[in-house]
PDB file of C-alpha atoms and ligand atoms in Angstrom:
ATOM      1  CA  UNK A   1       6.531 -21.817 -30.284  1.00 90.00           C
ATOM      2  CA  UNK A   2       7.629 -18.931 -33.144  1.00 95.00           C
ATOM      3  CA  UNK A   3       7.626 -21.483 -35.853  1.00 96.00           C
ATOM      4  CA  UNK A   4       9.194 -18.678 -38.274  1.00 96.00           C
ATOM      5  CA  UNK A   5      11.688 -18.099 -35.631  1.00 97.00           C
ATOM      6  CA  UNK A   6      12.728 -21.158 -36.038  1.00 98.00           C
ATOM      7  CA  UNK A   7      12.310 -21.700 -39.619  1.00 98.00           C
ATOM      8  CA  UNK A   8      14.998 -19.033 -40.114  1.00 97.00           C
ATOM      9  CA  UNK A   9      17.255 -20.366 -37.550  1.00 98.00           C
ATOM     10  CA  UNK A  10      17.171 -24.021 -38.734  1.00 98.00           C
ATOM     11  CA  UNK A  11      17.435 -21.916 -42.439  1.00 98.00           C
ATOM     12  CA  UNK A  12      20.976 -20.312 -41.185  1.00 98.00           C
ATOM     13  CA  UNK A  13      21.987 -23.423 -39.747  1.00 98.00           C
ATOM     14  CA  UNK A  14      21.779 -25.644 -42.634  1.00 98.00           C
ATOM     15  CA  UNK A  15      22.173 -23.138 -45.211  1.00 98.00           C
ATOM     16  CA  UNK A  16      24.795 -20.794 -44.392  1.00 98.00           C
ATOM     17  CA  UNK A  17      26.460 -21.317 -41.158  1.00 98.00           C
ATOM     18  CA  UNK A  18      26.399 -25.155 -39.684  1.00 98.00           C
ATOM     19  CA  UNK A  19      29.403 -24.906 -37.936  1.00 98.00           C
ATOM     20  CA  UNK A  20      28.343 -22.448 -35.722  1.00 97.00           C
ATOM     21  CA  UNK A  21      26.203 -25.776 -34.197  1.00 97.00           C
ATOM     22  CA  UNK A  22      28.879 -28.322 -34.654  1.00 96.00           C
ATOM     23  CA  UNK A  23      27.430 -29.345 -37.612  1.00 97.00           C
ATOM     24  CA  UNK A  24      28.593 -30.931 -40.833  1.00 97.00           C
ATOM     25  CA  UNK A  25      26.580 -31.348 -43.997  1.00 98.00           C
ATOM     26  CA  UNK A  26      26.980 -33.978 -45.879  1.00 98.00           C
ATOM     27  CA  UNK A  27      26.814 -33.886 -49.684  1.00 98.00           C
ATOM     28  CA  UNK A  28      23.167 -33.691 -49.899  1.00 98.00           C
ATOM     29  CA  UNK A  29      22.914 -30.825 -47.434  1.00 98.00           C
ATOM     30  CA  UNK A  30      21.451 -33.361 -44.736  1.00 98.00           C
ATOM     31  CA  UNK A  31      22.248 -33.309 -40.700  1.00 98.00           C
ATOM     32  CA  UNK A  32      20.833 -35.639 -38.209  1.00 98.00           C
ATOM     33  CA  UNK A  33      18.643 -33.985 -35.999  1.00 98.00           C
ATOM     34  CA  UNK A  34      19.867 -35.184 -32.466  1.00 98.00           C
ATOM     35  CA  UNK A  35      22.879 -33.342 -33.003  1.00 98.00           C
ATOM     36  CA  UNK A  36      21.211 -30.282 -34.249  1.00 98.00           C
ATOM     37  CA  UNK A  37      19.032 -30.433 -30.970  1.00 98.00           C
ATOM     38  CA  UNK A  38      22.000 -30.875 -28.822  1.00 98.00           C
ATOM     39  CA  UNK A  39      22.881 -27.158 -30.307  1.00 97.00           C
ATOM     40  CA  UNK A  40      19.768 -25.826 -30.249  1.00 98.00           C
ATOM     41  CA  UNK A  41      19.077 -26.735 -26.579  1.00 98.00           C
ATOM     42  CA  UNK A  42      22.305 -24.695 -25.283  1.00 96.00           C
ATOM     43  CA  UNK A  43      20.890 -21.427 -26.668  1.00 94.00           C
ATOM     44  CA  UNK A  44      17.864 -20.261 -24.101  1.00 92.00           C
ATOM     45  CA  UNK A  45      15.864 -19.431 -26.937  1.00 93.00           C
ATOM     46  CA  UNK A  46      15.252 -23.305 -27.907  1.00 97.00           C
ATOM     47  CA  UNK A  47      15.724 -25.158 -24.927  1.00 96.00           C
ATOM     48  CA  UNK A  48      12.373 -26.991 -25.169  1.00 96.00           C
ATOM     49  CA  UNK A  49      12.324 -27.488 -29.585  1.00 98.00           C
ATOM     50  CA  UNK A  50      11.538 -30.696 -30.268  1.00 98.00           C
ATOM     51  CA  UNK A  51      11.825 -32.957 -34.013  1.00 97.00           C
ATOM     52  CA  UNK A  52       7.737 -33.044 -33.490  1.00 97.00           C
ATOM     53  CA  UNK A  53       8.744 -28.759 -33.633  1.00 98.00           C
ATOM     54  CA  UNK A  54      10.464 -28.989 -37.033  1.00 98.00           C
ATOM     55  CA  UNK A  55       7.880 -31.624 -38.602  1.00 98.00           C
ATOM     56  CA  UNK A  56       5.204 -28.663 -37.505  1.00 97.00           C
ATOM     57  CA  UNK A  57       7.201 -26.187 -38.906  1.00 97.00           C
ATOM     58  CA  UNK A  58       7.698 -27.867 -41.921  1.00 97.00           C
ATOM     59  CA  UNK A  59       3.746 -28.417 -41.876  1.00 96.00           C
ATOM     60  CA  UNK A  60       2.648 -24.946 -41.871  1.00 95.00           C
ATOM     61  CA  UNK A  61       5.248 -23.029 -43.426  1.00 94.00           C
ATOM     62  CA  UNK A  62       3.965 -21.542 -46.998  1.00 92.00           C
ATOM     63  CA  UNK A  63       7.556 -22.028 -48.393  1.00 94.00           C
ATOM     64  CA  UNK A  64       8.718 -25.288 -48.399  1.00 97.00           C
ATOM     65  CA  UNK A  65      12.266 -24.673 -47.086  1.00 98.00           C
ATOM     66  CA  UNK A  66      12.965 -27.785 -45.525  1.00 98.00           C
ATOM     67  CA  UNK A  67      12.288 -31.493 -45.518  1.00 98.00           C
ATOM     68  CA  UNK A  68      12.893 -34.364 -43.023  1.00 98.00           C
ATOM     69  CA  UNK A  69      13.788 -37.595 -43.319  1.00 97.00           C
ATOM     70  CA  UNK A  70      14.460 -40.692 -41.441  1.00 96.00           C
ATOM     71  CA  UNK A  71      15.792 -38.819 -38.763  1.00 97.00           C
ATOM     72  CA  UNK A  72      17.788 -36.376 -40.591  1.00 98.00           C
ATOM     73  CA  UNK A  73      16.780 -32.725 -41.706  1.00 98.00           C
ATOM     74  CA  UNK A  74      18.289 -30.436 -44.647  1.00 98.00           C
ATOM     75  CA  UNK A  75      17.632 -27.034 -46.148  1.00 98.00           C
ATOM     76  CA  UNK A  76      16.255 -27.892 -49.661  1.00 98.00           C
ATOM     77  CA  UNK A  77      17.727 -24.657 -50.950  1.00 98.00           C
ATOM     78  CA  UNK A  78      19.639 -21.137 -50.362  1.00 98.00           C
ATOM     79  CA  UNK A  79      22.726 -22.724 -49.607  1.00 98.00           C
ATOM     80  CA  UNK A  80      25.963 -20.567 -49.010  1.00 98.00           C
ATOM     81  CA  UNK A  81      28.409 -22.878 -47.534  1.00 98.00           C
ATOM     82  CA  UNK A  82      32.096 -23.474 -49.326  1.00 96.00           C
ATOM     83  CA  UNK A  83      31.322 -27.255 -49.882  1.00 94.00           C
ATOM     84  CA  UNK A  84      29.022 -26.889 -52.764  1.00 96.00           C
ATOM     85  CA  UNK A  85      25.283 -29.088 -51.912  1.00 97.00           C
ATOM     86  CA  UNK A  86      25.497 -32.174 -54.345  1.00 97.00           C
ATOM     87  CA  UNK A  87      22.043 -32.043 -56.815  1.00 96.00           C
ATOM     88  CA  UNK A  88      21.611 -34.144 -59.788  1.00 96.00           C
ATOM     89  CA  UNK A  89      20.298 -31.971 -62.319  1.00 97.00           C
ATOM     90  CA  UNK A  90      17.148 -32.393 -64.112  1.00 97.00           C
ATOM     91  CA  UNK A  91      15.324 -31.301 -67.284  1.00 97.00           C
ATOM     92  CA  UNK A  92      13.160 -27.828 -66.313  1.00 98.00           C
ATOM     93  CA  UNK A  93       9.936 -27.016 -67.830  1.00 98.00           C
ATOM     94  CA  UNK A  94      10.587 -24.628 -70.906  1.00 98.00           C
ATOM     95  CA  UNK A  95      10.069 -21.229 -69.061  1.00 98.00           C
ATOM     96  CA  UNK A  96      10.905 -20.216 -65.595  1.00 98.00           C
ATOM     97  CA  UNK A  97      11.282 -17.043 -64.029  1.00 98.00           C
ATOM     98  CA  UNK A  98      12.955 -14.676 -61.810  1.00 98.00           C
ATOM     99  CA  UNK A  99      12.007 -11.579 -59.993  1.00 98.00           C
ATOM    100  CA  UNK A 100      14.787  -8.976 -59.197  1.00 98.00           C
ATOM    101  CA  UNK A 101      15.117  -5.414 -58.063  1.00 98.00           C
ATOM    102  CA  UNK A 102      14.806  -2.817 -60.802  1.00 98.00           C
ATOM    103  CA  UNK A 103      18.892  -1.739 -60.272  1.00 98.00           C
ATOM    104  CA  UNK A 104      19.991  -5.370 -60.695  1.00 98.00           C
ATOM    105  CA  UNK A 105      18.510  -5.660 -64.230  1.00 98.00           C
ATOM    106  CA  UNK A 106      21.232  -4.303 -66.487  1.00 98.00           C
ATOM    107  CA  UNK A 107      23.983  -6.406 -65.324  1.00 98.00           C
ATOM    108  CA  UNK A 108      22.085  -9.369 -65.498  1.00 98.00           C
ATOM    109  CA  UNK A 109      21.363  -8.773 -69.125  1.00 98.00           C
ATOM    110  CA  UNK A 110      24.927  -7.983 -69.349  1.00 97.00           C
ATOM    111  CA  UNK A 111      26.664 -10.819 -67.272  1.00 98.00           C
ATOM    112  CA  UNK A 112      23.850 -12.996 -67.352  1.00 98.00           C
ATOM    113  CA  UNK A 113      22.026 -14.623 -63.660  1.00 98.00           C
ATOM    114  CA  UNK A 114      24.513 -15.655 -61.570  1.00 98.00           C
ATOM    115  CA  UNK A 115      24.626 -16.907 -57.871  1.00 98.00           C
ATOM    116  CA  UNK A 116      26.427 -14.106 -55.978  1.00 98.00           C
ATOM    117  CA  UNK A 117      26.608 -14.918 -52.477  1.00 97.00           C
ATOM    118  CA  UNK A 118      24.320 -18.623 -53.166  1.00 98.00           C
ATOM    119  CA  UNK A 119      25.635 -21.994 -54.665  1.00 98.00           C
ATOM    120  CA  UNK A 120      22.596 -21.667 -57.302  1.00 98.00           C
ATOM    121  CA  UNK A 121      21.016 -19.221 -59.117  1.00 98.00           C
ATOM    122  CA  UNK A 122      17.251 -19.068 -57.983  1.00 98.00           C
ATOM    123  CA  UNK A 123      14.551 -19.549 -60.141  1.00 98.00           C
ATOM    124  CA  UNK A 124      10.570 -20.000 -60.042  1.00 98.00           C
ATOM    125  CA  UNK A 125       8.195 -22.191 -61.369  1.00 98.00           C
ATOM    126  CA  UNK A 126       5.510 -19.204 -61.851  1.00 98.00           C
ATOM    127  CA  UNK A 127       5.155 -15.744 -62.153  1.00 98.00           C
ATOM    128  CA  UNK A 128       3.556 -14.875 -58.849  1.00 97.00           C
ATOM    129  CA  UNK A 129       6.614 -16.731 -56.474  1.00 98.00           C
ATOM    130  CA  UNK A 130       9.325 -15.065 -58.934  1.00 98.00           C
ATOM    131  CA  UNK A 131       7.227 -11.552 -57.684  1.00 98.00           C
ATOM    132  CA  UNK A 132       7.408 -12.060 -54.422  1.00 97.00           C
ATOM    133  CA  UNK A 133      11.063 -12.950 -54.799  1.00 98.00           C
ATOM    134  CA  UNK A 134      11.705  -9.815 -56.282  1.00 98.00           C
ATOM    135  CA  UNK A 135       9.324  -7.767 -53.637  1.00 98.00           C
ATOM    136  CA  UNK A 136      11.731  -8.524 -50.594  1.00 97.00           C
ATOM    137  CA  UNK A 137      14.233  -6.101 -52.424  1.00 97.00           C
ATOM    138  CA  UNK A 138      12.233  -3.604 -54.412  1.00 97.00           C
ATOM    139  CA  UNK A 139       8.646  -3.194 -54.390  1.00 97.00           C
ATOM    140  CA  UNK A 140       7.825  -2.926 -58.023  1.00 97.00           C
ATOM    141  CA  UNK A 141      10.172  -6.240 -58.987  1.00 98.00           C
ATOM    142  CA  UNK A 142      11.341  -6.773 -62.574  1.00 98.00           C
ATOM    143  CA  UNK A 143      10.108 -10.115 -63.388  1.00 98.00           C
ATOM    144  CA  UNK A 144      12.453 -11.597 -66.028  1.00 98.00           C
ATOM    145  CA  UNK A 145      11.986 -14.900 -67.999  1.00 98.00           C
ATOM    146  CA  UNK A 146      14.661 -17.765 -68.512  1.00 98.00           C
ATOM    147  CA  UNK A 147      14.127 -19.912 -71.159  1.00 98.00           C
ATOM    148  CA  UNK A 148      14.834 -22.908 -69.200  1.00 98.00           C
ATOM    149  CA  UNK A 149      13.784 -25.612 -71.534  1.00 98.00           C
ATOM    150  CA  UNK A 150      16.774 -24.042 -74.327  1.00 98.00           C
ATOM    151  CA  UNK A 151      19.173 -23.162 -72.100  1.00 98.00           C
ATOM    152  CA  UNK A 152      18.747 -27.112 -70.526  1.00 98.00           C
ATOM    153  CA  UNK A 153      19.210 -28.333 -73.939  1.00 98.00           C
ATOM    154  CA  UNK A 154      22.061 -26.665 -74.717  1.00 98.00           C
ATOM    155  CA  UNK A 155      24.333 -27.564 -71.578  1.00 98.00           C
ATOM    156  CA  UNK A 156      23.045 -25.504 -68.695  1.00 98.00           C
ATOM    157  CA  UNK A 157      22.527 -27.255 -65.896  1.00 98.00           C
ATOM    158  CA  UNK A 158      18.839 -27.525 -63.577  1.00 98.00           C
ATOM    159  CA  UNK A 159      17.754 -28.636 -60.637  1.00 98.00           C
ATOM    160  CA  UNK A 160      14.570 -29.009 -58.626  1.00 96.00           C
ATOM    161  CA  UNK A 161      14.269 -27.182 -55.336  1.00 97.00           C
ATOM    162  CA  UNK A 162      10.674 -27.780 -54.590  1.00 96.00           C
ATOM    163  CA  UNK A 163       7.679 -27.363 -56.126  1.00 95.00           C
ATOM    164  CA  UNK A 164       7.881 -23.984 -56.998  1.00 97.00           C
ATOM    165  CA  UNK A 165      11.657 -23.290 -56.500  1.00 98.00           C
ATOM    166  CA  UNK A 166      14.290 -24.429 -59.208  1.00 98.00           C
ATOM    167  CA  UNK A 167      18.122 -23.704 -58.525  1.00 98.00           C
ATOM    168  CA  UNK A 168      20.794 -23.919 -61.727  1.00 98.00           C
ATOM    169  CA  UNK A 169      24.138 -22.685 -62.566  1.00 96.00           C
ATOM    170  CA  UNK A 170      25.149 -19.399 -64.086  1.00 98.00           C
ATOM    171  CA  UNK A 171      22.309 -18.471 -66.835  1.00 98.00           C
ATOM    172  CA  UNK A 172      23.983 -16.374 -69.708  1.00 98.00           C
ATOM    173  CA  UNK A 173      21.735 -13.371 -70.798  1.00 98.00           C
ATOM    174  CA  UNK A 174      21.065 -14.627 -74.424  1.00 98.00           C
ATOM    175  CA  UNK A 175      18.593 -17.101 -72.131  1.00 98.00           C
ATOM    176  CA  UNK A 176      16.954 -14.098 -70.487  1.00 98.00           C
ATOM    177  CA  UNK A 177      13.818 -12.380 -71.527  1.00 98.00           C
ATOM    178  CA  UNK A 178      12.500  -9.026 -69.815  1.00 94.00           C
ATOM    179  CA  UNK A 179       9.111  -7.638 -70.004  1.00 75.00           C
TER     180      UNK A 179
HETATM  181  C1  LIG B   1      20.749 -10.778 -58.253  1.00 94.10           C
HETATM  182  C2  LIG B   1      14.591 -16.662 -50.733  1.00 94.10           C
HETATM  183  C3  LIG B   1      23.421  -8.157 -60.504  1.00 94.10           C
HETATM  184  C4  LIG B   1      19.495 -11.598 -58.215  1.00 94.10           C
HETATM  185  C5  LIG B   1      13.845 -16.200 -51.955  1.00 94.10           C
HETATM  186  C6  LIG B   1      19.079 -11.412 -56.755  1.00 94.10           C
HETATM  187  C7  LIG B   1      14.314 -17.174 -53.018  1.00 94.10           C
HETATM  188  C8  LIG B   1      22.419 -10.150 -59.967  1.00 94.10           C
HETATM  189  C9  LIG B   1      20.408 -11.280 -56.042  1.00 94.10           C
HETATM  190  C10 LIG B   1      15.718 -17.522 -52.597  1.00 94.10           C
HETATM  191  C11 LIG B   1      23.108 -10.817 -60.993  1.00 94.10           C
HETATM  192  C12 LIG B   1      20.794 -12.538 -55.285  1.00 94.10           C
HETATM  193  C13 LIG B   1      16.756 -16.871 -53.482  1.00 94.10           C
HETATM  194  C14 LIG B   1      23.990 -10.040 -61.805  1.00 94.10           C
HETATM  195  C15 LIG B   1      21.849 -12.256 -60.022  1.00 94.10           C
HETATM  196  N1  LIG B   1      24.103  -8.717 -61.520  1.00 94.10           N
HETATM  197  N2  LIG B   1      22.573  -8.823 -59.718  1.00 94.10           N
HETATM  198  N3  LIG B   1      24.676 -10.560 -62.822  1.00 94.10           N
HETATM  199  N4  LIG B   1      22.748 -12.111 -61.008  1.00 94.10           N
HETATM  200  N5  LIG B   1      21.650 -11.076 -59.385  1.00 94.10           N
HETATM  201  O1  LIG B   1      18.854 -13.742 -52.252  1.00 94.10           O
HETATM  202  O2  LIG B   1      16.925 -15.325 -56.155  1.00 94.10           O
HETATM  203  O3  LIG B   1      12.484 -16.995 -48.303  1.00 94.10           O
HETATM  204  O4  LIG B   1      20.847 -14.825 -53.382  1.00 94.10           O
HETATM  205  O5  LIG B   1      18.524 -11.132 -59.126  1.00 94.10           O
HETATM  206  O6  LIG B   1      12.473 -16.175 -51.782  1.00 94.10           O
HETATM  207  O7  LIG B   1      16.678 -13.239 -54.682  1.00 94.10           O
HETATM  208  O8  LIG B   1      14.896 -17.390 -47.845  1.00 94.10           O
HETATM  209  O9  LIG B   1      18.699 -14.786 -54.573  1.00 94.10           O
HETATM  210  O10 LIG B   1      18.317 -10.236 -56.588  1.00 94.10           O
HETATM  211  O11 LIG B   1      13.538 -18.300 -53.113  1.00 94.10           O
HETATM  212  O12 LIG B   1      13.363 -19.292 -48.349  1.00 94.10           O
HETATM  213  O13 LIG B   1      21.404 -11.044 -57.038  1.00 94.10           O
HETATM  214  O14 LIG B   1      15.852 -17.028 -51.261  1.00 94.10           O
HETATM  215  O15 LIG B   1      13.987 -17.765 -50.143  1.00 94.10           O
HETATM  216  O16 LIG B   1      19.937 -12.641 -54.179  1.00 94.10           O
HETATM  217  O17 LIG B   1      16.467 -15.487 -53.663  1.00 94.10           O
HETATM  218  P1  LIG B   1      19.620 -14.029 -53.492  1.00 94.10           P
HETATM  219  P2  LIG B   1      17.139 -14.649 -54.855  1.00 94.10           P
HETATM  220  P3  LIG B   1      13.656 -17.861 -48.578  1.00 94.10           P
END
């Protein structure tokens, strides 16, 4: 089994494209797994994938981009679907960061860190995620800071993603620190 084959399948499922399996998410983003195996088993690819396949997955991934439970599975972030992903927000720790190609800098600082093509802007908890972020899209990433804590305070919503991912709405630049 390619367990990051399927990692990024069950990601475009539940992130971006569920009803290309007859799938719904509900508000939380969740989707009982029987009916995502039904899907899965008419494509030759996955005709043996099992739930035990996804809890492995899930296991040995180094991102934690899902979660299970009670039967049910959901992307815990990188959600593109119309119906926004309900989250309740939460207070962030005071700084978090964000790593983005060297082009994209100047109209963040201008328009500030929005979601583009996401529900949430994209945040991490530390320096070294935020750089790998950034490295899928430029190989010397600008790593900017967000005062999180400030911005939280003042009306900007946060919410956790997973341990080292946090997603929130738009972040104007006056939040936004470079170098
Ligand atoms: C940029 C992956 C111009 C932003 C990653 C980023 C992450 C702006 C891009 C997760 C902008 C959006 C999310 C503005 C934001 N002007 N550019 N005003 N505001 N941008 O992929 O944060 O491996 O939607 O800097 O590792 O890169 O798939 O967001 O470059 O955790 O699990 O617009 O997706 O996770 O790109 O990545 P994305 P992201 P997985």
């Amino acid at each position: 089994m390619d367990y990051m084959k399927l990692s990024k399948e069950l990601s475009y499922a539940l992130r971006h494209a569920p009803w290309e399996y007859e799938l719904e998410l509900d508000e939380e983003g969740w989707v009982e797994i029987s009916q995502l195996l039904v899907a899965l088993h008419e494509s030759p690819g996955w005709r043996n994938v099992t739930e035990d396949d996804m809890q492995h997955m899930i296991a040995v991934s180094e991102k934690k981009r899902h979660e299970i439970n009670a039967g049910r599975i959901r992307a815990l972030y990188g959600h593109s679907t119309p119906q926004k992903i309900s989250k309740i927000a939460t207070q962030p720790p005071e700084l978090l960061y964000h790593g983005t190609p060297v082009r994209a800098v100047s109209s963040i600082m201008e328009h500030g860190l929005q979601p583009r093509q996401r529900q949430y802007v994209h945040l991490s908890a530390d320096m070294d995620t935020a750089r790998q972020v950034g490295q899928r899209r430029d190989d010397q990433p600008v790593i900017l800071r967000v005062k999180a804590g400030q911005a939280a305070r003042e009306g900007i919503l946060f919410y956790h993603g997973n341990e080292s991912i946090w997603l929130a709405d738009v972040i104007p630049s006056r939040y936004i620190e470079q170098g």
